[in-house]
Amino acid sequence: MSKFYITTPIYYVNDKPHIGGAYTTIAADVLSRWHRMRGDDTFFLTGVDEHGQKIAQAAREQNMTPQQLCDQNAAKFQQVFDTLKISYDRFIRTTEKPHEKMVSHVLNTIQNKNLIYSGTYSGLYCVGCERYYTSKELTDGKCPLHHKKPITLSENCYFFKLSAFQKPLLRLIDTNEWVIEPEERKNEVMGFLKSETLEDLAISREKVEWGIPIPWERSQSIYVWIDALFNYLSGIDWDGKNKKMPDYWPPDVQLIGKDILRFHAIIWPAFLLSLDIPLPKLLYAHGFFTVGGQKMSKSLGNVLDPEELATTFGPDALRWLLLSEFPFGQDGDISLSKFYDKYNADLSHGVGNLVRRTIALALKYKGAIEPPKAIDVDFKQMIEKAWKIYEGALDDLKFETAIGAINDIVTFCDKYIDSSEPWRLSSDDKQYQTIVYNLLEVLRHLSWLIYPFMPKKSNVLFQLLGLKTETKKSLSLGKQWGKVEFNNISQGDILFPQL
Ligand code: ME8
């Protein structure tokens, strides 16, 4: 059995769950469900980032202790993830004691290797981002994200010798030992490493009351970003000391948004190299989306809320819509009107209508619908081809291609119904039964195929087909054509009511 370890970023606990984070998490969930369905020993880690000045400040403003705020908001994230049918195996919170202990151990190890030294850092600091900016990175002297002038800050701190890793990282990326995808993102990181001198990294700060103390100097605490990166190790219960890493290590996929690429493509692997820990197999940074052609912003009033969208379209459909609108690795645009159009086209008129038509035809025949003596080769080949495209697409994180393969099956069947005109035949006719069998068998395959994207609808469809135990089968059995008999079919509620 292969293992599959996948991670998302951990989200700032003081923010509301946003559609951007939901996008990353849904994508990770689809991959996790796909790997579980395939029989892989899968571990899906997500969670929240709970330390730092911003969180302490937000708690003060709300008359709460930081821990109270974290507890309240972490629960909110979990609730939204439940709504979105996120099947994480572990929801990590960086205020968990084992995480804090692990980070302390790891810092001691790096310190013992002489890769940490004390110094003074002075720089342009954005409170909103909790990070320093170089003047080059600012837009008109302002933080590109918060559009505020950073403050000049000087403080004693510890530095990590990040500069020592510039050459090793360049080599690892160049030789694809450290794989960053899509290609564009890899080139971005390579370009940066080739053209800029990597400076040592300030890893601690003074007077942050809500952070993990530097073990040998408790007046300093570790910078929230560094603390957060180590969640990928504490999330699988590594204690920071044991030489043997947990079996899930290294991650097979680390999914992130392109905004946090440098943290994950440079700083994170440098820490792992400093600890002699194998690097993740793949770092994949997806794109950002605009809404109706514009950047999402409160002032424009175009912020999409994942919970509201799940109420409008249903969580299953929302997952499908988000991942089908534009290619995963690229930037794209979404909008409510596009969601309505796509919902009606793919789901209501597409999959949903095929289900309703097929079941209506099947119910006209009273007996069990058995595999025909001569298997329909066109159907068998069509389904085998669809599976091939679908599997290759999910392995390459091309969600939109996998969804396209499903839509093509539906189109094939719609044409088949129109051309074979089963309504002209008597239900006792062998030809009628063959047509219905082919269509039911397609629905059974569709239930498997839609599962990673729409787990609840997939289960409903299996039930309508009278195949409640089908998912207990291995995928390789499930993928075979023409072996199953249908004898307990029912027409339930409409799967995707038109909106
Ligand atoms: O960066 N549009 O957390 P975060 C699209 N705690 N995606 C967005 C988005 C938007 N408007 N806003 C956020 C952090 N995201 C750190 C991570 S990991 C060790 C620590 C997505 O909650 C984006 O993909 O601010 C980003 O990568 C992720 O949410 C986390 O954002």
Short mmCIF file of C-alpha atoms and ligand atoms in Angstrom, two decimals:
data_model
loop_
_atom_site.label_atom_id
_atom_site.label_comp_id
_atom_site.label_asym_id
_atom_site.label_seq_id
_atom_site.Cartn_x
_atom_site.Cartn_y
_atom_site.Cartn_z
CA MET A 1 0.00 0.00 0.00
CA SER A 2 1.39 3.42 -0.88
CA LYS A 3 1.18 6.25 1.58
CA PHE A 4 -0.04 9.70 0.67
CA TYR A 5 0.64 12.64 2.95
CA ILE A 6 -0.86 15.96 1.91
CA THR A 7 -0.86 19.35 3.63
CA THR A 8 -2.50 22.74 3.20
CA PRO A 9 -1.22 25.96 4.76
CA ILE A 10 -2.45 26.55 8.27
CA TYR A 11 -4.75 29.55 8.30
CA TYR A 12 -4.50 32.61 10.52
CA VAL A 13 -6.94 31.90 13.28
CA ASN A 14 -8.01 35.52 13.71
CA ASP A 15 -9.30 35.69 10.12
CA LYS A 16 -12.65 34.35 8.98
CA PRO A 17 -12.43 31.27 6.78
CA HIS A 18 -12.16 32.81 3.33
CA ILE A 19 -12.91 31.49 -0.12
CA GLY A 20 -9.17 31.50 -0.98
CA GLY A 21 -8.35 29.17 1.88
CA ALA A 22 -11.43 27.09 1.11
CA TYR A 23 -10.12 26.71 -2.46
CA THR A 24 -6.79 25.26 -1.29
CA THR A 25 -8.47 23.04 1.28
CA ILE A 26 -11.12 21.69 -1.12
CA ALA A 27 -8.40 20.87 -3.66
CA ALA A 28 -6.46 19.02 -0.97
CA ASP A 29 -9.61 17.21 0.07
CA VAL A 30 -10.34 16.06 -3.48
CA LEU A 31 -6.81 14.65 -3.73
CA SER A 32 -7.11 12.98 -0.32
CA ARG A 33 -10.41 11.35 -1.22
CA TRP A 34 -9.00 10.25 -4.56
CA HIS A 35 -6.02 8.60 -2.85
CA ARG A 36 -8.19 6.94 -0.22
CA MET A 37 -10.52 5.67 -2.93
CA ARG A 38 -7.47 4.23 -4.67
CA GLY A 39 -6.50 2.42 -1.48
CA ASP A 40 -3.55 4.59 -0.43
CA ASP A 41 -2.79 5.06 3.24
CA THR A 42 -3.70 8.74 3.23
CA PHE A 43 -3.02 11.46 5.77
CA PHE A 44 -4.48 14.91 5.20
CA LEU A 45 -3.27 17.68 7.46
CA THR A 46 -4.75 21.15 7.80
CA GLY A 47 -5.25 23.52 10.70
CA VAL A 48 -4.74 26.99 12.08
CA ASP A 49 -1.83 29.30 12.82
CA GLU A 50 -2.40 30.67 16.31
CA HIS A 51 0.60 32.68 17.50
CA GLY A 52 1.77 36.22 16.94
CA GLN A 53 1.21 39.85 17.69
CA LYS A 54 -1.80 40.13 15.39
CA ILE A 55 -3.68 37.47 17.33
CA ALA A 56 -2.77 38.99 20.71
CA GLN A 57 -3.99 42.35 19.43
CA ALA A 58 -7.25 40.96 18.05
CA ALA A 59 -7.91 39.21 21.37
CA ARG A 60 -7.37 42.44 23.32
CA GLU A 61 -9.77 44.27 21.06
CA GLN A 62 -12.41 41.65 21.79
CA ASN A 63 -11.75 41.53 25.54
CA MET A 64 -10.59 37.95 25.39
CA THR A 65 -7.42 36.10 26.22
CA PRO A 66 -5.49 35.01 23.10
CA GLN A 67 -6.26 31.40 23.96
CA GLN A 68 -9.99 32.14 24.17
CA LEU A 69 -9.89 33.82 20.79
CA CYS A 70 -7.96 30.90 19.29
CA ASP A 71 -10.40 28.35 20.74
CA GLN A 72 -13.40 30.23 19.46
CA ASN A 73 -12.03 30.81 15.96
CA ALA A 74 -10.42 27.40 15.53
CA ALA A 75 -13.88 25.92 16.16
CA LYS A 76 -15.27 28.22 13.49
CA PHE A 77 -12.72 26.97 10.94
CA GLN A 78 -13.57 23.38 11.82
CA GLN A 79 -17.26 24.07 11.43
CA VAL A 80 -16.77 25.61 7.98
CA PHE A 81 -14.52 22.72 6.95
CA ASP A 82 -17.23 20.29 8.08
CA THR A 83 -19.77 22.17 5.98
CA LEU A 84 -17.45 21.90 2.99
CA LYS A 85 -17.05 18.13 3.60
CA ILE A 86 -13.33 18.41 4.30
CA SER A 87 -12.13 14.99 5.41
CA TYR A 88 -8.93 16.02 7.17
CA ASP A 89 -7.20 13.41 9.29
CA ARG A 90 -5.75 16.00 11.60
CA PHE A 91 -6.56 19.62 12.35
CA ILE A 92 -3.45 21.07 13.93
CA ARG A 93 -3.37 24.13 16.15
CA THR A 94 0.02 25.68 16.80
CA THR A 95 -0.83 26.37 20.44
CA GLU A 96 -0.93 22.63 21.12
CA LYS A 97 1.77 21.77 23.64
CA PRO A 98 3.43 18.99 21.59
CA HIS A 99 3.84 21.44 18.70
CA GLU A 100 5.42 24.06 20.97
CA LYS A 101 7.77 21.48 22.47
CA MET A 102 8.77 20.21 19.06
CA VAL A 103 9.62 23.69 17.85
CA SER A 104 11.83 24.22 20.94
CA HIS A 105 13.68 20.97 20.32
CA VAL A 106 14.24 21.78 16.71
CA LEU A 107 15.59 25.24 17.54
CA ASN A 108 18.06 23.71 19.97
CA THR A 109 19.24 21.29 17.31
CA ILE A 110 19.76 24.03 14.74
CA GLN A 111 21.51 26.18 17.35
CA ASN A 112 23.84 23.29 18.20
CA LYS A 113 24.82 23.13 14.56
CA ASN A 114 25.96 26.77 14.72
CA LEU A 115 23.33 27.85 12.24
CA ILE A 116 21.78 30.43 14.59
CA TYR A 117 23.49 33.60 15.87
CA SER A 118 22.37 36.72 17.71
CA GLY A 119 22.32 40.18 16.16
CA THR A 120 20.28 43.28 15.63
CA TYR A 121 17.69 43.58 13.02
CA SER A 122 16.49 46.85 11.71
CA GLY A 123 13.99 47.10 8.95
CA LEU A 124 10.71 48.15 7.47
CA TYR A 125 8.04 46.21 9.24
CA CYS A 126 4.39 45.79 8.32
CA VAL A 127 2.29 45.05 11.40
CA GLY A 128 -0.50 43.63 9.25
CA CYS A 129 1.76 41.07 7.59
CA GLU A 130 3.93 40.57 10.69
CA ARG A 131 6.96 40.70 8.49
CA TYR A 132 9.76 42.95 7.38
CA TYR A 133 9.88 44.18 3.81
CA THR A 134 12.85 45.24 1.72
CA SER A 135 12.30 48.66 0.14
CA LYS A 136 12.21 46.92 -3.27
CA GLU A 137 9.23 44.86 -2.25
CA LEU A 138 7.10 47.89 -1.32
CA THR A 139 4.72 49.59 -3.74
CA ASP A 140 5.05 53.38 -3.51
CA GLY A 141 6.68 52.91 -0.14
CA LYS A 142 3.66 50.95 1.13
CA CYS A 143 2.99 47.33 1.95
CA PRO A 144 1.65 45.74 -1.24
CA LEU A 145 -1.00 43.85 0.71
CA HIS A 146 -2.14 46.32 3.34
CA HIS A 147 -1.36 49.56 1.45
CA LYS A 148 0.05 51.06 4.65
CA LYS A 149 3.50 52.55 5.26
CA PRO A 150 5.63 50.09 7.22
CA ILE A 151 7.25 51.25 10.46
CA THR A 152 11.02 51.21 11.02
CA LEU A 153 11.82 48.69 13.68
CA SER A 154 15.11 47.80 15.33
CA GLU A 155 15.45 44.92 17.72
CA ASN A 156 17.74 42.28 19.10
CA CYS A 157 17.01 38.95 17.62
CA TYR A 158 18.40 35.69 16.44
CA PHE A 159 19.30 34.95 12.87
CA PHE A 160 19.22 31.70 10.95
CA LYS A 161 22.04 31.27 8.42
CA LEU A 162 19.71 31.08 5.46
CA SER A 163 22.49 32.40 3.20
CA ALA A 164 24.33 29.09 3.57
CA PHE A 165 21.52 27.36 1.69
CA GLN A 166 21.38 29.46 -1.46
CA LYS A 167 23.62 27.17 -3.53
CA PRO A 168 22.24 23.86 -2.25
CA LEU A 169 18.69 25.06 -2.93
CA LEU A 170 19.50 26.22 -6.43
CA ARG A 171 21.05 22.86 -7.20
CA LEU A 172 18.16 20.90 -5.70
CA ILE A 173 15.57 22.86 -7.64
CA ASP A 174 17.56 22.75 -10.85
CA THR A 175 17.95 18.96 -10.66
CA ASN A 176 14.29 18.51 -9.65
CA GLU A 177 15.24 16.90 -6.37
CA TRP A 178 13.19 19.68 -4.84
CA VAL A 179 10.12 19.80 -7.07
CA ILE A 180 8.13 23.01 -7.33
CA GLU A 181 5.12 23.15 -9.63
CA PRO A 182 3.72 24.57 -11.82
CA GLU A 183 6.79 25.35 -13.96
CA GLU A 184 6.09 29.08 -13.72
CA ARG A 185 6.46 29.01 -9.94
CA LYS A 186 9.62 26.95 -10.14
CA ASN A 187 11.07 29.54 -12.53
CA GLU A 188 10.05 32.32 -10.18
CA VAL A 189 11.98 30.73 -7.30
CA MET A 190 14.98 29.91 -9.49
CA GLY A 191 15.00 33.46 -10.84
CA PHE A 192 15.00 34.85 -7.34
CA LEU A 193 17.77 32.56 -6.14
CA LYS A 194 19.91 33.38 -9.15
CA SER A 195 19.49 37.14 -9.08
CA GLU A 196 19.36 38.01 -5.38
CA THR A 197 21.71 37.27 -2.53
CA LEU A 198 19.90 35.29 0.08
CA GLU A 199 20.23 37.10 3.39
CA ASP A 200 20.21 35.48 6.79
CA LEU A 201 16.79 35.35 8.32
CA ALA A 202 15.66 36.99 11.55
CA ILE A 203 13.79 34.23 13.31
CA SER A 204 12.89 35.74 16.65
CA ARG A 205 11.37 38.87 18.08
CA GLU A 206 11.35 40.62 21.41
CA LYS A 207 8.30 41.26 23.50
CA VAL A 208 5.84 39.12 21.66
CA GLU A 209 3.66 37.89 24.46
CA TRP A 210 1.90 35.31 22.31
CA GLY A 211 4.56 33.08 20.81
CA ILE A 212 6.92 30.17 21.46
CA PRO A 213 9.93 31.37 23.51
CA ILE A 214 13.45 30.79 22.22
CA PRO A 215 14.47 27.96 24.57
CA TRP A 216 17.78 29.55 25.65
CA GLU A 217 16.47 33.12 25.88
CA ARG A 218 12.89 33.36 26.93
CA SER A 219 12.57 37.12 26.38
CA GLN A 220 12.64 36.32 22.66
CA SER A 221 10.01 34.37 20.87
CA ILE A 222 10.13 32.65 17.56
CA TYR A 223 8.71 34.53 14.64
CA VAL A 224 5.21 33.22 13.92
CA TRP A 225 5.99 32.15 10.35
CA ILE A 226 8.81 29.83 11.40
CA ASP A 227 6.72 28.35 14.18
CA ALA A 228 3.92 27.78 11.65
CA LEU A 229 6.05 25.97 9.06
CA PHE A 230 6.93 23.28 11.57
CA ASN A 231 3.27 22.27 11.84
CA TYR A 232 3.93 19.96 8.89
CA LEU A 233 6.14 17.90 11.21
CA SER A 234 4.25 18.15 14.49
CA GLY A 235 1.03 17.41 12.58
CA ILE A 236 2.23 13.84 12.07
CA ASP A 237 3.42 13.67 15.68
CA TRP A 238 7.15 14.05 15.22
CA ASP A 239 8.53 15.15 18.57
CA GLY A 240 11.56 17.00 17.21
CA LYS A 241 14.03 14.58 18.76
CA ASN A 242 13.43 11.08 17.51
CA LYS A 243 15.87 10.23 14.72
CA LYS A 244 13.28 8.06 13.03
CA MET A 245 10.76 10.22 11.24
CA PRO A 246 7.06 9.20 11.24
CA ASP A 247 6.26 6.96 8.28
CA TYR A 248 4.13 9.59 6.55
CA TRP A 249 7.16 11.85 6.13
CA PRO A 250 7.95 13.35 3.60
CA PRO A 251 4.74 14.99 2.35
CA ASP A 252 3.76 13.78 -1.11
CA VAL A 253 2.10 17.10 -1.88
CA GLN A 254 2.24 20.43 -0.10
CA LEU A 255 -0.47 22.64 -1.51
CA ILE A 256 -0.19 26.38 -1.06
CA GLY A 257 -1.36 29.60 -2.68
CA LYS A 258 1.25 31.46 -4.70
CA ASP A 259 1.35 34.30 -2.15
CA ILE A 260 3.32 32.19 0.31
CA LEU A 261 5.66 30.59 -2.21
CA ARG A 262 8.95 31.98 -0.89
CA PHE A 263 8.29 30.83 2.66
CA HIS A 264 7.63 27.33 1.40
CA ALA A 265 10.11 27.14 -1.46
CA ILE A 266 13.16 28.69 0.22
CA ILE A 267 12.86 29.11 3.98
CA TRP A 268 11.08 25.85 4.70
CA PRO A 269 13.42 23.55 2.74
CA ALA A 270 16.43 25.40 4.18
CA PHE A 271 15.25 24.52 7.69
CA LEU A 272 14.70 20.92 6.67
CA LEU A 273 18.18 20.75 5.13
CA SER A 274 19.64 22.21 8.32
CA LEU A 275 18.00 19.37 10.24
CA ASP A 276 18.97 16.67 7.70
CA ILE A 277 15.30 15.93 7.11
CA PRO A 278 14.26 14.77 3.61
CA LEU A 279 12.42 17.40 1.59
CA PRO A 280 8.75 17.13 0.62
CA LYS A 281 8.21 15.43 -2.73
CA LEU A 282 6.18 18.20 -4.32
CA LEU A 283 5.40 21.80 -3.53
CA TYR A 284 2.48 22.98 -5.61
CA ALA A 285 1.42 26.65 -5.59
CA HIS A 286 -1.97 27.38 -7.10
CA GLY A 287 -3.10 30.67 -8.54
CA PHE A 288 -5.33 33.42 -7.23
CA PHE A 289 -8.73 34.37 -8.52
CA THR A 290 -10.52 37.59 -9.10
CA VAL A 291 -14.28 37.88 -8.72
CA GLY A 292 -16.10 39.21 -11.75
CA GLY A 293 -12.78 40.51 -13.10
CA GLN A 294 -11.91 42.40 -9.93
CA LYS A 295 -9.80 41.73 -6.89
CA MET A 296 -11.94 40.60 -3.96
CA SER A 297 -12.33 43.43 -1.49
CA LYS A 298 -14.69 44.50 1.23
CA SER A 299 -15.02 47.99 -0.23
CA LEU A 300 -16.12 46.57 -3.60
CA GLY A 301 -18.54 44.29 -1.79
CA ASN A 302 -17.54 41.31 -3.93
CA VAL A 303 -16.11 39.11 -1.20
CA LEU A 304 -17.46 35.58 -1.59
CA ASP A 305 -18.15 33.74 1.62
CA PRO A 306 -17.63 29.96 1.46
CA GLU A 307 -20.48 29.25 3.86
CA GLU A 308 -22.97 31.38 1.93
CA LEU A 309 -21.92 29.74 -1.32
CA ALA A 310 -22.36 26.31 0.23
CA THR A 311 -25.89 27.29 1.24
CA THR A 312 -26.73 28.52 -2.27
CA PHE A 313 -25.28 25.66 -4.31
CA GLY A 314 -24.85 22.93 -1.74
CA PRO A 315 -21.36 21.98 -0.54
CA ASP A 316 -20.85 19.28 -3.16
CA ALA A 317 -21.67 21.53 -6.08
CA LEU A 318 -19.57 24.35 -4.65
CA ARG A 319 -16.52 22.05 -4.59
CA TRP A 320 -17.16 21.13 -8.22
CA LEU A 321 -17.70 24.72 -9.31
CA LEU A 322 -14.61 26.11 -7.61
CA LEU A 323 -12.33 23.52 -9.16
CA SER A 324 -13.84 23.56 -12.64
CA GLU A 325 -13.83 27.26 -13.39
CA PHE A 326 -10.15 27.64 -14.42
CA PRO A 327 -6.96 25.53 -14.51
CA PHE A 328 -5.69 24.90 -11.02
CA GLY A 329 -2.14 26.20 -11.31
CA GLN A 330 -3.17 29.43 -13.02
CA ASP A 331 -4.85 32.64 -11.97
CA GLY A 332 -8.49 32.85 -12.91
CA ASP A 333 -11.80 34.53 -12.42
CA ILE A 334 -14.94 33.32 -10.69
CA SER A 335 -18.31 34.94 -10.26
CA LEU A 336 -21.74 34.06 -8.99
CA SER A 337 -23.24 34.27 -12.47
CA LYS A 338 -20.61 31.89 -13.87
CA PHE A 339 -21.34 29.53 -10.97
CA TYR A 340 -25.07 29.54 -11.77
CA ASP A 341 -24.39 28.85 -15.46
CA LYS A 342 -21.94 26.06 -14.74
CA TYR A 343 -24.17 24.54 -12.07
CA ASN A 344 -27.10 24.37 -14.44
CA ALA A 345 -25.02 23.13 -17.38
CA ASP A 346 -22.83 20.49 -15.69
CA LEU A 347 -24.94 19.41 -12.78
CA SER A 348 -28.62 20.17 -13.22
CA HIS A 349 -28.88 19.56 -17.01
CA GLY A 350 -25.79 17.35 -17.10
CA VAL A 351 -25.22 14.64 -14.49
CA GLY A 352 -28.53 15.24 -12.71
CA ASN A 353 -30.66 15.00 -15.84
CA LEU A 354 -28.88 11.86 -17.03
CA VAL A 355 -29.58 10.23 -13.68
CA ARG A 356 -33.25 11.14 -13.79
CA ARG A 357 -33.73 9.97 -17.39
CA THR A 358 -31.88 6.71 -16.91
CA ILE A 359 -33.67 5.76 -13.73
CA ALA A 360 -37.04 6.55 -15.30
CA LEU A 361 -36.19 4.19 -18.18
CA ALA A 362 -34.92 1.52 -15.80
CA LEU A 363 -38.06 1.63 -13.64
CA LYS A 364 -40.22 0.72 -16.65
CA TYR A 365 -38.70 -2.74 -16.63
CA LYS A 366 -39.82 -4.65 -13.59
CA GLY A 367 -37.12 -7.34 -13.27
CA ALA A 368 -33.43 -7.20 -12.39
CA ILE A 369 -31.34 -5.56 -15.07
CA GLU A 370 -28.50 -7.94 -15.85
CA PRO A 371 -25.35 -7.53 -17.91
CA PRO A 372 -26.13 -8.31 -21.56
CA LYS A 373 -24.52 -11.45 -23.07
CA ALA A 374 -22.52 -9.37 -25.52
CA ILE A 375 -20.86 -6.42 -23.83
CA ASP A 376 -21.19 -3.09 -25.61
CA VAL A 377 -17.62 -2.40 -26.71
CA ASP A 378 -18.21 1.28 -27.44
CA PHE A 379 -19.35 1.90 -23.89
CA LYS A 380 -16.59 -0.16 -22.34
CA GLN A 381 -13.95 1.72 -24.34
CA MET A 382 -15.52 5.10 -23.65
CA ILE A 383 -15.46 4.49 -19.89
CA GLU A 384 -11.94 3.08 -19.90
CA LYS A 385 -10.71 6.12 -21.77
CA ALA A 386 -12.49 8.45 -19.35
CA TRP A 387 -10.91 6.72 -16.36
CA LYS A 388 -7.48 7.04 -17.93
CA ILE A 389 -7.86 10.77 -18.52
CA TYR A 390 -9.38 11.26 -15.08
CA GLU A 391 -6.64 9.39 -13.21
CA GLY A 392 -3.84 11.08 -15.08
CA ALA A 393 -5.46 14.45 -14.48
CA LEU A 394 -5.83 13.95 -10.72
CA ASP A 395 -2.24 12.74 -10.46
CA ASP A 396 -1.18 15.97 -12.16
CA LEU A 397 -3.56 18.14 -10.09
CA LYS A 398 -5.52 19.04 -13.21
CA PHE A 399 -8.91 19.06 -11.52
CA GLU A 400 -10.61 20.82 -14.41
CA THR A 401 -9.48 18.06 -16.80
CA ALA A 402 -10.85 15.34 -14.51
CA ILE A 403 -14.16 17.21 -14.36
CA GLY A 404 -14.08 17.57 -18.16
CA ALA A 405 -13.73 13.78 -18.50
CA ILE A 406 -16.88 13.34 -16.39
CA ASN A 407 -18.79 15.89 -18.44
CA ASP A 408 -17.76 14.10 -21.65
CA ILE A 409 -19.27 10.85 -20.37
CA VAL A 410 -22.57 12.64 -19.76
CA THR A 411 -22.54 14.15 -23.27
CA PHE A 412 -21.81 10.71 -24.78
CA CYS A 413 -24.80 9.21 -22.95
CA ASP A 414 -27.18 12.05 -23.81
CA LYS A 415 -26.36 11.52 -27.48
CA TYR A 416 -26.76 7.77 -27.10
CA ILE A 417 -30.24 8.14 -25.58
CA ASP A 418 -31.30 10.55 -28.30
CA SER A 419 -30.04 8.32 -31.12
CA SER A 420 -31.15 4.94 -29.73
CA GLU A 421 -34.64 6.23 -28.87
CA PRO A 422 -35.42 3.67 -26.17
CA TRP A 423 -38.93 5.13 -25.72
CA ARG A 424 -39.84 3.55 -29.08
CA LEU A 425 -39.06 0.09 -27.73
CA SER A 426 -41.00 -2.14 -25.41
CA SER A 427 -39.33 -2.63 -22.04
CA ASP A 428 -39.45 -6.40 -22.65
CA ASP A 429 -37.27 -5.97 -25.69
CA LYS A 430 -33.67 -7.24 -25.19
CA GLN A 431 -32.39 -4.11 -26.94
CA TYR A 432 -34.23 -1.93 -24.44
CA GLN A 433 -32.60 -3.78 -21.58
CA THR A 434 -29.15 -3.43 -23.14
CA ILE A 435 -29.60 0.32 -23.52
CA VAL A 436 -30.77 0.67 -19.93
CA TYR A 437 -27.97 -1.57 -18.69
CA ASN A 438 -25.34 0.54 -20.44
CA LEU A 439 -26.76 3.70 -18.95
CA LEU A 440 -27.04 2.28 -15.43
CA GLU A 441 -23.52 0.98 -15.63
CA VAL A 442 -22.37 4.47 -16.64
CA LEU A 443 -24.19 5.92 -13.61
CA ARG A 444 -22.38 3.44 -11.39
CA HIS A 445 -19.05 4.60 -12.83
CA LEU A 446 -20.15 8.21 -12.44
CA SER A 447 -20.80 7.61 -8.75
CA TRP A 448 -17.19 6.53 -8.36
CA LEU A 449 -15.83 9.31 -10.53
CA ILE A 450 -17.66 12.15 -8.81
CA TYR A 451 -16.83 10.88 -5.31
CA PRO A 452 -13.66 12.93 -4.66
CA PHE A 453 -15.43 16.11 -5.81
CA MET A 454 -18.96 15.48 -4.55
CA PRO A 455 -18.82 12.80 -1.83
CA LYS A 456 -22.38 13.22 -0.61
CA LYS A 457 -23.99 13.16 -4.06
CA SER A 458 -21.89 10.14 -4.93
CA ASN A 459 -23.35 8.24 -1.98
CA VAL A 460 -26.88 9.30 -2.90
CA LEU A 461 -26.35 8.05 -6.44
CA PHE A 462 -25.02 4.69 -5.23
CA GLN A 463 -28.16 4.39 -3.12
CA LEU A 464 -30.49 5.22 -6.00
CA LEU A 465 -28.78 2.45 -7.94
CA GLY A 466 -29.37 0.06 -5.05
CA LEU A 467 -25.61 -0.38 -4.59
CA LYS A 468 -25.07 0.62 -0.98
CA THR A 469 -22.05 -1.63 -0.52
CA GLU A 470 -20.35 -0.72 -3.79
CA THR A 471 -17.82 1.57 -2.07
CA LYS A 472 -16.54 -1.36 -0.01
CA LYS A 473 -15.11 -2.73 -3.24
CA SER A 474 -11.60 -1.92 -4.34
CA LEU A 475 -11.37 0.71 -7.05
CA SER A 476 -9.93 -1.80 -9.52
CA LEU A 477 -13.04 -3.94 -9.14
CA GLY A 478 -15.30 -0.90 -9.26
CA LYS A 479 -13.71 0.24 -12.50
CA GLN A 480 -14.55 -2.97 -14.38
CA TRP A 481 -17.30 -2.71 -16.97
CA GLY A 482 -20.36 -4.91 -17.15
CA LYS A 483 -20.13 -7.13 -14.07
CA VAL A 484 -22.81 -5.65 -11.82
CA GLU A 485 -26.53 -6.48 -11.80
CA PHE A 486 -29.09 -3.81 -10.89
CA ASN A 487 -32.18 -4.89 -9.02
CA ASN A 488 -33.06 -2.32 -6.44
CA ILE A 489 -33.29 0.99 -8.26
CA SER A 490 -35.27 3.94 -7.03
CA GLN A 491 -36.03 7.46 -8.19
CA GLY A 492 -35.25 9.73 -5.25
CA ASP A 493 -35.32 13.51 -5.03
CA ILE A 494 -33.84 15.45 -7.91
CA LEU A 495 -30.07 15.30 -7.46
CA PHE A 496 -29.32 18.86 -8.61
CA PRO A 497 -32.48 21.02 -8.74
CA GLN A 498 -32.23 23.74 -11.34
CA LEU A 499 -31.22 27.11 -9.89
O1 ME8 B 1 -0.53 32.84 5.13
N1 ME8 B 1 -7.49 34.60 -2.38
O2 ME8 B 1 -2.32 32.18 6.42
P1 ME8 B 1 -3.53 32.87 5.62
C1 ME8 B 1 -6.98 33.38 -2.58
N2 ME8 B 1 -0.74 31.40 8.34
N3 ME8 B 1 -6.33 32.68 -1.65
C2 ME8 B 1 -6.19 33.22 -0.43
C3 ME8 B 1 -6.69 34.50 -0.12
C4 ME8 B 1 -7.36 35.20 -1.16
N4 ME8 B 1 -7.90 36.41 -0.96
N5 ME8 B 1 -6.38 34.75 1.16
C5 ME8 B 1 -5.72 33.66 1.62
C6 ME8 B 1 -0.99 32.32 6.11
N6 ME8 B 1 -5.63 32.75 0.67
C7 ME8 B 1 -0.08 31.60 7.09
C8 ME8 B 1 0.33 30.28 6.47
S1 ME8 B 1 1.60 27.92 6.52
C9 ME8 B 1 2.86 27.30 7.40
C10 ME8 B 1 1.27 29.45 7.30
C11 ME8 B 1 -5.04 31.43 0.77
O3 ME8 B 1 -4.74 32.39 6.35
C12 ME8 B 1 -3.74 31.47 0.15
O4 ME8 B 1 -3.62 30.35 -0.63
O5 ME8 B 1 -3.34 34.32 5.50
C13 ME8 B 1 -2.78 31.38 1.31
O6 ME8 B 1 -1.71 30.67 0.82
C14 ME8 B 1 -3.57 30.63 2.38
O7 ME8 B 1 -4.92 31.00 2.11
C15 ME8 B 1 -3.25 30.92 3.84
O8 ME8 B 1 -3.47 32.27 4.15
#
